CSV table of C-alpha atoms and ligand atoms in Angstrom, one decimal:
chain,number,residue,atom,x,y,z
A,3,MET,CA,48.0,1.4,0.9
A,4,LYS,CA,45.3,3.8,-0.2
A,5,HIS,CA,43.1,5.2,2.6
A,6,TYR,CA,39.4,6.0,2.1
A,7,ASP,CA,36.9,8.2,3.8
A,8,TYR,CA,34.4,5.3,3.7
A,9,ILE,CA,34.5,1.6,3.3
A,10,LEU,CA,31.1,0.6,1.9
A,11,VAL,CA,30.3,-3.0,2.8
A,12,GLY,CA,27.7,-4.2,0.3
A,13,GLY,CA,27.1,-2.8,-3.2
A,14,GLY,CA,23.3,-2.4,-3.1
A,15,LEU,CA,21.1,0.6,-3.4
A,16,PHE,CA,21.6,1.9,0.1
A,17,ASN,CA,25.4,2.2,-0.3
A,18,GLY,CA,24.9,3.4,-3.8
A,19,VAL,CA,23.2,6.5,-2.5
A,20,VAL,CA,25.9,6.9,0.2
A,21,ALA,CA,28.6,6.6,-2.5
A,22,ARG,CA,27.0,9.3,-4.7
A,23,GLU,CA,26.4,11.7,-1.9
A,24,ALA,CA,29.9,11.2,-0.6
A,25,GLY,CA,31.4,11.6,-4.1
A,26,LYS,CA,29.6,15.0,-4.4
A,27,GLN,CA,31.5,16.2,-1.3
A,28,GLY,CA,34.8,15.0,-2.6
A,29,LYS,CA,34.9,12.0,-0.2
A,30,THR,CA,36.6,8.7,-1.3
A,31,CYS,CA,34.9,5.3,-1.1
A,32,LEU,CA,35.9,1.7,-1.4
A,33,VAL,CA,33.0,-0.7,-2.1
A,34,VAL,CA,33.4,-4.3,-0.8
A,35,GLU,CA,30.9,-6.6,-2.3
A,36,LYS,CA,30.8,-10.4,-1.8
A,37,ARG,CA,29.0,-11.1,-5.0
A,38,ASP,CA,30.7,-10.8,-8.4
A,39,ALA,CA,28.7,-7.7,-9.4
A,40,LEU,CA,27.4,-4.5,-7.8
A,41,GLY,CA,23.6,-3.8,-7.4
A,42,GLY,CA,22.6,-6.0,-4.5
A,43,ASN,CA,19.1,-7.4,-5.1
A,44,ILE,CA,18.3,-5.0,-8.0
A,45,MET,CA,21.1,-6.4,-10.1
A,46,CYS,CA,20.0,-7.6,-13.6
A,47,ARG,CA,21.6,-10.1,-15.9
A,48,ASP,CA,21.5,-9.7,-19.7
A,49,VAL,CA,20.2,-12.8,-21.4
A,50,GLU,CA,19.8,-12.5,-25.2
A,51,GLY,CA,19.2,-8.7,-24.7
A,52,ILE,CA,16.5,-9.3,-22.0
A,53,LEU,CA,17.3,-7.9,-18.6
A,54,VAL,CA,16.6,-10.6,-16.1
A,55,HIS,CA,15.8,-9.5,-12.5
A,56,GLU,CA,18.1,-12.1,-11.0
A,57,TYR,CA,17.1,-11.7,-7.4
A,58,GLY,CA,13.3,-11.2,-7.8
A,59,ALA,CA,11.2,-8.8,-9.9
A,60,HIS,CA,11.8,-5.2,-9.1
A,61,ILE,CA,9.3,-2.5,-10.0
A,62,PHE,CA,10.1,1.0,-8.9
A,63,HIS,CA,7.2,2.9,-7.4
A,64,THR,CA,7.1,5.9,-5.1
A,65,GLY,CA,5.0,8.7,-3.7
A,66,ASN,CA,8.0,10.6,-2.5
A,67,GLU,CA,8.8,13.5,-4.9
A,68,GLU,CA,12.4,13.9,-3.7
A,69,VAL,CA,13.2,10.2,-4.3
A,70,TRP,CA,11.5,10.4,-7.7
A,71,GLN,CA,13.6,13.5,-8.7
A,72,TYR,CA,16.7,11.7,-7.4
A,73,VAL,CA,16.3,8.5,-9.5
A,74,THR,CA,15.0,10.2,-12.6
A,75,SER,CA,18.0,12.6,-12.5
A,76,LEU,CA,20.2,9.5,-12.9
A,77,ALA,CA,18.1,7.3,-15.2
A,78,GLU,CA,15.2,7.6,-17.5
A,79,PHE,CA,12.2,5.4,-16.5
A,80,ASN,CA,9.8,3.7,-18.9
A,81,HIS,CA,6.0,3.8,-18.4
A,82,TYR,CA,5.6,0.2,-17.1
A,83,ILE,CA,2.6,-0.1,-14.8
A,84,ASN,CA,2.4,-3.3,-12.8
A,85,CYS,CA,-0.9,-5.2,-13.5
A,86,PRO,CA,-0.4,-8.7,-12.3
A,87,VAL,CA,-2.7,-11.6,-13.2
A,88,ALA,CA,-3.7,-14.4,-10.9
A,89,ASN,CA,-3.8,-17.9,-12.4
A,90,TYR,CA,-6.1,-20.4,-10.5
A,91,HIS,CA,-6.0,-23.8,-12.2
A,92,GLY,CA,-5.9,-22.0,-15.6
A,93,GLU,CA,-8.6,-19.5,-14.8
A,94,THR,CA,-7.1,-16.0,-14.9
A,95,TYR,CA,-8.2,-13.0,-12.8
A,96,ASN,CA,-6.9,-9.4,-12.6
A,97,LEU,CA,-5.1,-8.2,-9.5
A,98,PRO,CA,-5.4,-6.3,-7.2
A,99,PHE,CA,-9.0,-7.3,-6.5
A,100,ASN,CA,-11.1,-4.8,-8.5
A,101,MET,CA,-14.1,-4.7,-10.8
A,102,ASN,CA,-12.3,-6.6,-13.5
A,103,THR,CA,-11.7,-9.5,-11.0
A,104,PHE,CA,-15.3,-9.5,-9.8
A,105,SER,CA,-16.8,-9.2,-13.3
A,106,LYS,CA,-14.8,-12.3,-14.4
A,107,MET,CA,-15.5,-14.2,-11.2
A,108,TRP,CA,-19.3,-13.6,-11.1
A,109,GLY,CA,-20.3,-12.3,-14.5
A,110,ILE,CA,-21.4,-9.0,-13.1
A,111,THR,CA,-21.0,-5.4,-14.3
A,112,PHE,CA,-21.7,-2.9,-11.5
A,113,PRO,CA,-20.0,-2.2,-8.2
A,114,ALA,CA,-23.2,-2.6,-6.2
A,115,GLU,CA,-23.5,-6.1,-7.5
A,116,ALA,CA,-20.0,-7.0,-6.4
A,117,LYS,CA,-20.5,-5.4,-3.0
A,118,GLU,CA,-23.7,-7.4,-2.5
A,119,ILE,CA,-22.0,-10.7,-3.3
A,120,ILE,CA,-19.0,-10.0,-1.1
A,121,GLU,CA,-21.2,-8.9,1.8
A,122,SER,CA,-23.3,-12.0,1.5
A,123,GLN,CA,-20.2,-14.2,1.5
A,124,LYS,CA,-18.5,-12.6,4.5
A,125,GLN,CA,-19.2,-15.2,7.1
A,126,LYS,CA,-19.8,-13.7,10.5
A,127,VAL,CA,-17.2,-15.0,12.7
A,128,GLU,CA,-18.0,-15.0,16.4
A,129,GLY,CA,-15.7,-12.5,18.2
A,130,GLU,CA,-12.3,-11.8,16.7
A,131,PRO,CA,-11.2,-14.1,13.8
A,132,SER,CA,-9.0,-16.8,15.3
A,133,ASN,CA,-6.9,-17.6,12.2
A,134,LEU,CA,-6.0,-16.3,8.8
A,135,GLU,CA,-8.8,-18.1,7.1
A,136,GLU,CA,-11.5,-16.6,9.3
A,137,GLN,CA,-9.9,-13.2,8.9
A,138,ALA,CA,-9.7,-13.3,5.1
A,139,VAL,CA,-13.3,-14.6,4.7
A,140,SER,CA,-14.5,-11.9,7.1
A,141,LEU,CA,-12.9,-9.3,4.8
A,142,VAL,CA,-13.6,-10.5,1.2
A,143,GLY,CA,-15.9,-13.5,1.4
A,144,THR,CA,-15.4,-17.1,0.3
A,145,ASP,CA,-14.9,-17.0,-3.5
A,146,ILE,CA,-12.0,-14.5,-3.4
A,147,TYR,CA,-10.5,-16.2,-0.5
A,148,GLU,CA,-10.8,-19.8,-1.9
A,149,LYS,CA,-9.5,-18.9,-5.4
A,150,LEU,CA,-7.1,-16.0,-5.0
A,151,ILE,CA,-5.8,-16.0,-1.4
A,152,LYS,CA,-5.8,-19.5,0.2
A,153,GLY,CA,-3.4,-21.5,-2.0
A,154,TYR,CA,-1.0,-18.6,-2.5
A,155,THR,CA,-0.8,-17.8,1.2
A,156,GLU,CA,-0.4,-21.5,2.2
A,157,LYS,CA,2.5,-21.9,-0.3
A,158,GLN,CA,4.2,-18.7,0.9
A,159,TRP,CA,4.1,-19.7,4.6
A,160,GLY,CA,4.3,-23.5,4.1
A,161,ARG,CA,1.3,-23.9,6.4
A,162,ASP,CA,-2.5,-24.2,6.3
A,163,CYS,CA,-4.3,-20.9,6.5
A,164,LYS,CA,-6.2,-22.3,9.5
A,165,ASP,CA,-2.8,-22.6,11.3
A,166,LEU,CA,-1.7,-19.1,10.5
A,167,PRO,CA,-2.4,-16.1,12.8
A,168,ALA,CA,-5.2,-13.7,11.7
A,169,SER,CA,-2.7,-10.8,12.3
A,170,ILE,CA,-0.8,-11.6,9.1
A,171,ILE,CA,-3.6,-10.1,7.1
A,172,LYS,CA,-4.8,-6.8,8.6
A,173,ARG,CA,-6.7,-5.6,5.6
A,174,ILE,CA,-7.3,-6.7,2.0
A,175,PRO,CA,-7.6,-3.8,-0.4
A,176,VAL,CA,-10.7,-4.2,-2.6
A,177,ARG,CA,-11.4,-1.7,-5.4
A,178,TYR,CA,-14.9,-1.2,-6.7
A,179,ILE,CA,-13.5,0.4,-9.9
A,180,TYR,CA,-12.1,-1.1,-13.0
A,181,ASP,CA,-8.4,-0.5,-12.3
A,182,ASN,CA,-5.6,-3.1,-12.5
A,183,ASN,CA,-2.7,-0.9,-11.5
A,184,TYR,CA,-1.2,-2.7,-8.5
A,185,PHE,CA,0.4,0.3,-6.9
A,186,ASN,CA,-1.3,3.4,-5.6
A,187,ASP,CA,1.8,5.6,-5.9
A,188,PRO,CA,1.9,8.5,-8.5
A,189,HIS,CA,5.3,7.4,-9.9
A,190,GLN,CA,6.1,4.0,-11.3
A,191,GLY,CA,8.4,2.4,-13.9
A,192,ILE,CA,11.6,0.5,-14.7
A,193,PRO,CA,14.8,2.3,-15.7
A,194,LYS,CA,14.9,2.2,-19.6
A,195,GLU,CA,18.6,1.1,-19.6
A,196,GLY,CA,18.1,-1.3,-16.7
A,197,TYR,CA,18.9,-1.1,-13.0
A,198,ASN,CA,22.6,-1.9,-13.6
A,199,LYS,CA,23.1,1.5,-15.3
A,200,LEU,CA,21.5,3.3,-12.3
A,201,ILE,CA,23.8,1.4,-10.0
A,202,GLU,CA,26.8,2.3,-12.3
A,203,ARG,CA,26.0,5.9,-12.0
A,204,LEU,CA,25.5,5.8,-8.2
A,205,TYR,CA,28.9,4.2,-7.7
A,206,ASP,CA,30.7,6.3,-10.3
A,207,GLY,CA,34.2,7.3,-9.0
A,208,CYS,CA,34.4,4.6,-6.3
A,209,ASP,CA,37.0,1.9,-6.1
A,210,VAL,CA,35.4,-1.5,-6.1
A,211,MET,CA,36.4,-4.9,-4.7
A,212,LEU,CA,34.1,-7.7,-5.9
A,213,SER,CA,33.8,-11.3,-4.7
A,214,THR,CA,35.1,-10.3,-1.3
A,215,ASP,CA,33.4,-11.1,2.0
A,216,TYR,CA,34.2,-8.2,4.3
A,217,LEU,CA,33.9,-10.4,7.3
A,218,GLU,CA,36.7,-12.6,6.1
A,219,LYS,CA,39.1,-9.6,5.9
A,220,ARG,CA,37.6,-7.4,8.5
A,221,GLU,CA,40.7,-6.1,10.2
A,222,GLU,CA,42.6,-5.3,7.0
A,223,LEU,CA,39.7,-3.6,5.3
A,224,GLU,CA,38.5,-1.7,8.4
A,225,ALA,CA,42.0,-0.2,8.7
A,226,MET,CA,41.7,1.2,5.1
A,227,GLY,CA,38.9,3.7,5.9
A,228,ASP,CA,37.8,6.3,8.4
A,229,LYS,CA,34.3,4.9,8.6
A,230,VAL,CA,32.7,1.6,7.6
A,231,ILE,CA,29.1,1.6,6.3
A,232,TYR,CA,27.9,-2.0,6.7
A,233,THR,CA,24.8,-3.2,4.8
A,234,GLY,CA,25.2,-6.9,5.4
A,235,THR,CA,23.2,-8.9,8.0
A,236,ILE,CA,23.8,-7.4,11.4
A,237,ASP,CA,23.8,-10.8,13.2
A,238,SER,CA,26.6,-12.1,11.0
A,239,TYR,CA,28.7,-9.0,11.8
A,240,TYR,CA,28.6,-10.0,15.4
A,241,GLY,CA,29.3,-13.7,14.7
A,242,TYR,CA,25.6,-14.5,15.7
A,243,CYS,CA,26.6,-14.1,19.3
A,244,PHE,CA,22.9,-13.8,20.4
A,245,GLY,CA,21.6,-16.3,17.9
A,246,LYS,CA,20.5,-16.1,14.3
A,247,LEU,CA,17.8,-13.7,12.9
A,248,ALA,CA,15.2,-15.5,10.8
A,249,TYR,CA,14.4,-14.7,7.2
A,250,ARG,CA,12.0,-16.0,4.5
A,251,SER,CA,13.8,-17.0,1.4
A,252,LEU,CA,12.9,-17.7,-2.2
A,253,ARG,CA,14.3,-20.0,-4.9
A,254,PHE,CA,14.4,-18.7,-8.4
A,255,GLU,CA,14.3,-21.0,-11.5
A,256,HIS,CA,15.2,-19.1,-14.6
A,257,GLU,CA,14.4,-20.5,-18.1
A,258,LEU,CA,15.1,-19.3,-21.6
A,259,LEU,CA,12.2,-20.2,-23.9
A,260,GLU,CA,12.2,-20.4,-27.6
A,261,GLU,CA,9.0,-18.4,-27.9
A,262,GLU,CA,8.3,-14.7,-28.3
A,263,ASN,CA,5.6,-14.2,-25.7
A,264,HIS,CA,5.0,-16.8,-23.0
A,265,GLN,CA,2.3,-15.5,-20.7
A,266,GLY,CA,1.5,-12.0,-22.0
A,267,VAL,CA,2.2,-10.2,-18.7
A,268,ALA,CA,5.3,-9.6,-16.6
A,269,VAL,CA,3.9,-11.0,-13.3
A,270,MET,CA,1.5,-14.0,-13.0
A,271,ASN,CA,0.6,-15.2,-9.5
A,272,TYR,CA,-0.3,-18.9,-9.2
A,273,THR,CA,-3.0,-18.9,-6.5
A,274,ASP,CA,-3.8,-22.7,-6.4
A,275,ARG,CA,-2.1,-24.8,-3.9
A,276,GLU,CA,-1.0,-27.5,-6.4
A,277,THR,CA,1.3,-25.5,-8.6
A,278,PRO,CA,4.5,-25.5,-6.5
A,279,TYR,CA,5.7,-22.0,-7.3
A,280,THR,CA,3.9,-18.8,-6.3
A,281,ARG,CA,4.8,-16.5,-9.2
A,282,LYS,CA,6.1,-16.7,-12.8
A,283,ILE,CA,7.9,-13.6,-14.1
A,284,GLU,CA,8.3,-12.9,-17.8
A,285,HIS,CA,11.1,-10.3,-17.7
A,286,LYS,CA,10.8,-8.8,-21.2
A,287,HIS,CA,7.4,-7.4,-20.4
A,288,PHE,CA,8.9,-5.0,-17.9
A,289,ALA,CA,10.7,-3.3,-20.8
A,290,PHE,CA,8.1,-3.9,-23.6
A,291,GLY,CA,10.7,-6.2,-25.2
A,292,LYS,CA,10.4,-7.5,-28.7
A,293,GLN,CA,13.1,-10.2,-28.7
A,294,GLU,CA,12.5,-13.5,-30.4
A,295,LYS,CA,13.0,-15.5,-27.2
A,296,THR,CA,11.9,-14.9,-23.7
A,297,VAL,CA,13.1,-15.6,-20.2
A,298,VAL,CA,10.7,-16.7,-17.4
A,299,THR,CA,11.5,-17.2,-13.8
A,300,LYS,CA,9.5,-19.4,-11.4
A,301,GLU,CA,9.6,-18.3,-7.8
A,302,TYR,CA,9.4,-20.9,-5.1
A,303,PRO,CA,9.0,-20.0,-1.5
A,304,ALA,CA,11.7,-21.5,0.7
A,305,GLU,CA,12.6,-21.8,4.3
A,306,TRP,CA,15.7,-19.8,4.9
A,307,GLU,CA,18.8,-21.8,6.0
A,308,ASP,CA,22.4,-20.9,6.4
A,309,GLY,CA,24.0,-20.1,3.1
A,310,MET,CA,20.8,-19.1,1.4
A,311,GLU,CA,20.0,-15.5,0.4
A,312,PRO,CA,18.1,-13.7,3.2
A,313,TYR,CA,15.2,-12.1,1.4
A,314,TYR,CA,12.5,-11.1,3.8
A,315,PRO,CA,13.1,-10.4,7.5
A,316,VAL,CA,10.6,-12.2,9.8
A,317,ASN,CA,9.7,-9.2,11.9
A,318,ASP,CA,7.8,-11.1,14.6
A,319,GLU,CA,8.2,-10.3,18.3
A,320,LYS,CA,10.9,-12.9,18.9
A,321,ASN,CA,13.1,-11.7,16.0
A,322,ASN,CA,12.6,-8.0,16.7
A,323,ARG,CA,13.7,-8.6,20.2
A,324,LEU,CA,16.8,-10.4,19.0
A,325,PHE,CA,17.5,-7.6,16.5
A,326,GLU,CA,17.2,-5.0,19.3
A,327,LYS,CA,20.1,-6.8,21.1
A,328,TYR,CA,22.3,-6.5,18.1
A,329,ARG,CA,21.3,-2.9,17.6
A,330,GLU,CA,22.3,-2.1,21.2
A,331,LEU,CA,25.7,-3.5,20.4
A,332,SER,CA,25.9,-1.6,17.2
A,333,ARG,CA,25.3,1.7,19.0
A,334,LYS,CA,28.6,1.2,20.8
A,335,GLU,CA,30.6,1.2,17.6
A,336,GLU,CA,32.7,4.2,16.9
A,337,LYS,CA,33.8,3.5,13.4
A,338,VAL,CA,31.1,1.2,12.0
A,339,LEU,CA,27.6,2.3,11.0
A,340,PHE,CA,24.8,0.0,9.9
A,341,GLY,CA,22.2,0.6,7.1
A,342,GLY,CA,20.0,-0.9,4.5
A,343,ARG,CA,17.5,-3.8,4.7
A,344,LEU,CA,19.9,-6.3,6.2
A,345,GLY,CA,21.7,-3.9,8.5
A,346,GLU,CA,18.4,-2.7,9.9
A,347,TYR,CA,16.6,-6.0,9.6
A,348,LYS,CA,13.7,-4.3,7.9
A,349,TYR,CA,11.8,-4.8,4.7
A,350,TYR,CA,12.4,-1.7,2.5
A,351,ASP,CA,11.0,-1.1,-0.9
A,352,MET,CA,13.6,0.6,-3.2
A,353,ASP,CA,12.2,4.1,-2.7
A,354,LYS,CA,12.2,3.7,1.1
A,355,VAL,CA,15.8,2.5,1.0
A,356,ILE,CA,16.8,5.6,-1.0
A,357,GLU,CA,14.9,7.8,1.4
A,358,SER,CA,16.6,6.2,4.4
A,359,ALA,CA,20.1,6.4,2.7
A,360,LEU,CA,19.5,10.1,1.9
A,361,ARG,CA,18.5,10.8,5.5
A,362,PHE,CA,21.6,8.8,6.7
A,363,THR,CA,24.0,10.8,4.6
A,364,LYS,CA,22.6,14.1,5.9
A,365,ASP,CA,21.9,13.3,9.5
A,366,THR,CA,24.6,10.8,10.4
A,367,LEU,CA,27.5,11.4,7.9
A,368,ASN,CA,26.7,15.2,7.8
A,369,LEU,CA,27.3,15.2,4.0
B,13,FDA,P1,20.8,-5.3,-0.8
B,13,FDA,O1,20.5,-6.6,-0.2
B,13,FDA,O2,20.3,-5.0,-2.2
B,13,FDA,O3,22.4,-5.0,-0.8
B,13,FDA,C1,23.2,-5.6,0.2
B,13,FDA,C2,24.5,-6.1,-0.4
B,13,FDA,O4,25.5,-6.4,0.6
B,13,FDA,C3,24.3,-7.3,-1.2
B,13,FDA,O5,24.8,-7.1,-2.5
B,13,FDA,C4,25.2,-8.4,-0.5
B,13,FDA,O6,25.8,-9.3,-1.3
B,13,FDA,C5,26.2,-7.5,0.2
B,13,FDA,N1,26.8,-8.1,1.4
B,13,FDA,C6,26.2,-8.7,2.4
B,13,FDA,N2,27.1,-9.1,3.4
B,13,FDA,C7,28.3,-8.8,2.9
B,13,FDA,C8,29.6,-9.0,3.3
B,13,FDA,N3,29.9,-9.6,4.5
B,13,FDA,N4,30.7,-8.6,2.6
B,13,FDA,C9,30.5,-8.0,1.4
B,13,FDA,N5,29.2,-7.8,0.9
B,13,FDA,C10,28.2,-8.2,1.6
B,13,FDA,N6,11.5,-3.1,-3.9
B,13,FDA,C11,10.6,-2.3,-4.7
B,13,FDA,O7,10.6,-1.1,-4.5
B,13,FDA,N7,9.9,-2.9,-5.7
B,13,FDA,C12,10.0,-4.2,-5.9
B,13,FDA,O8,9.3,-4.7,-6.9
B,13,FDA,C13,10.8,-5.0,-5.1
B,13,FDA,N8,10.9,-6.4,-5.3
B,13,FDA,C14,11.6,-7.1,-4.4
B,13,FDA,C15,11.6,-8.5,-4.6
B,13,FDA,C16,12.4,-9.3,-3.7
B,13,FDA,C17,12.4,-10.8,-3.8
B,13,FDA,C18,13.1,-8.7,-2.6
B,13,FDA,C19,13.8,-9.5,-1.6
B,13,FDA,C20,13.1,-7.3,-2.4
B,13,FDA,C21,12.4,-6.5,-3.3
B,13,FDA,N9,12.4,-5.2,-3.2
B,13,FDA,C22,11.5,-4.4,-4.1
B,13,FDA,C23,13.2,-4.5,-2.2
B,13,FDA,C24,14.6,-4.1,-2.7
B,13,FDA,O9,15.3,-5.2,-3.2
B,13,FDA,C25,15.4,-3.4,-1.6
B,13,FDA,O10,14.8,-2.2,-1.3
B,13,FDA,C26,16.9,-3.0,-2.0
B,13,FDA,O11,17.5,-3.9,-2.8
B,13,FDA,C27,17.6,-2.9,-0.7
B,13,FDA,O12,18.9,-2.4,-0.9
B,13,FDA,P2,20.1,-2.6,0.2
B,13,FDA,O13,21.3,-1.9,-0.3
B,13,FDA,O14,19.6,-2.3,1.5
B,13,FDA,O15,20.3,-4.2,0.2
């Protein structure tokens, strides 16, 4: 039986970087992935020439020069800039909140006018805001809250804003300039050939075992390598011995439409409470596609249950404490190391996961 330096559990971005760095040093890797394709959540599916972001829209953006050099040495990026649009009962507004939003909402032109309206609407809350609604209104006033924050947030959390803690929203960025670019980072884009090509290049030279759940063949697979880098959920690795970590999940509904251009923008947020989904993604616009058809995906927030994809960790006090218990256990492991968003129970953007994996390969694997 072939023996490897590393058994990489999970074929996402984190292990992709580990695979590439290991390969550069002549180390051998076997990737074990339970899905039927590599890529983790950045994996795309080709539908009629349109790359569909199967596990949620992924826009690469970073302020880290090292990470930008790293990804652009592997893939050419296009000039996509994320400029989402909010749809409130058919009224459309630019996001993030900026002069285009305010101009449309109040028919004004100048920043001073927008500031005056927002200030006049910020209701003075006695003492500290006691819930999310009070917090949001104290930051941006009633109109922005009612039309662009309330319904979206209530759908996301499945609860009334009055029943949500103020701490969920610490600040709400407001721009008094005409600028619809959602991200502040200097670098942004989508790989021209898609994320799958980037993943292919990261894992180039590795042996790959797809549709295999590592935990079901743990002993056999562990014996095949010197070290195991595990990027699945840490609680599942330990058989949920302290209990289950909580996640927020999403349900995606993909649809191929017989029209060339459905919504005119890649990301449309539905900010009213009545529309059951929170976002609609039209994938071709990430790549300036000119295909005759189009694919749209509706995103529905969903409570996470066993068997569902764990998308966002719920990093509240209770779950962080639970995670710490698992982390304590993991520190005792000699052969198994944990990484990535599921192994570390942490929300990581793509650039941050690359940064973390590069640090891991240097500091922990000494590559
Ligand atoms: P990832 O989850 O990608 O990979 C882990 C892999 O391990 C999976 O393929 C899984 O199947 C596999 N696995 C788990 N258990 C296993 C087992 N027992 N045996 C075998 N395989 C197993 N970031 C950004 O920069 N811009 C963006 O726009 C977005 N958008 C976005 C949308 C949504 C909905 C989410 C949830 C996340 C984003 N992200 C993002 C974040 C981005 O997805 C994230 O940074 C990376 O995918 C994380 O890569 P990992 O390798 O850590 O995990």
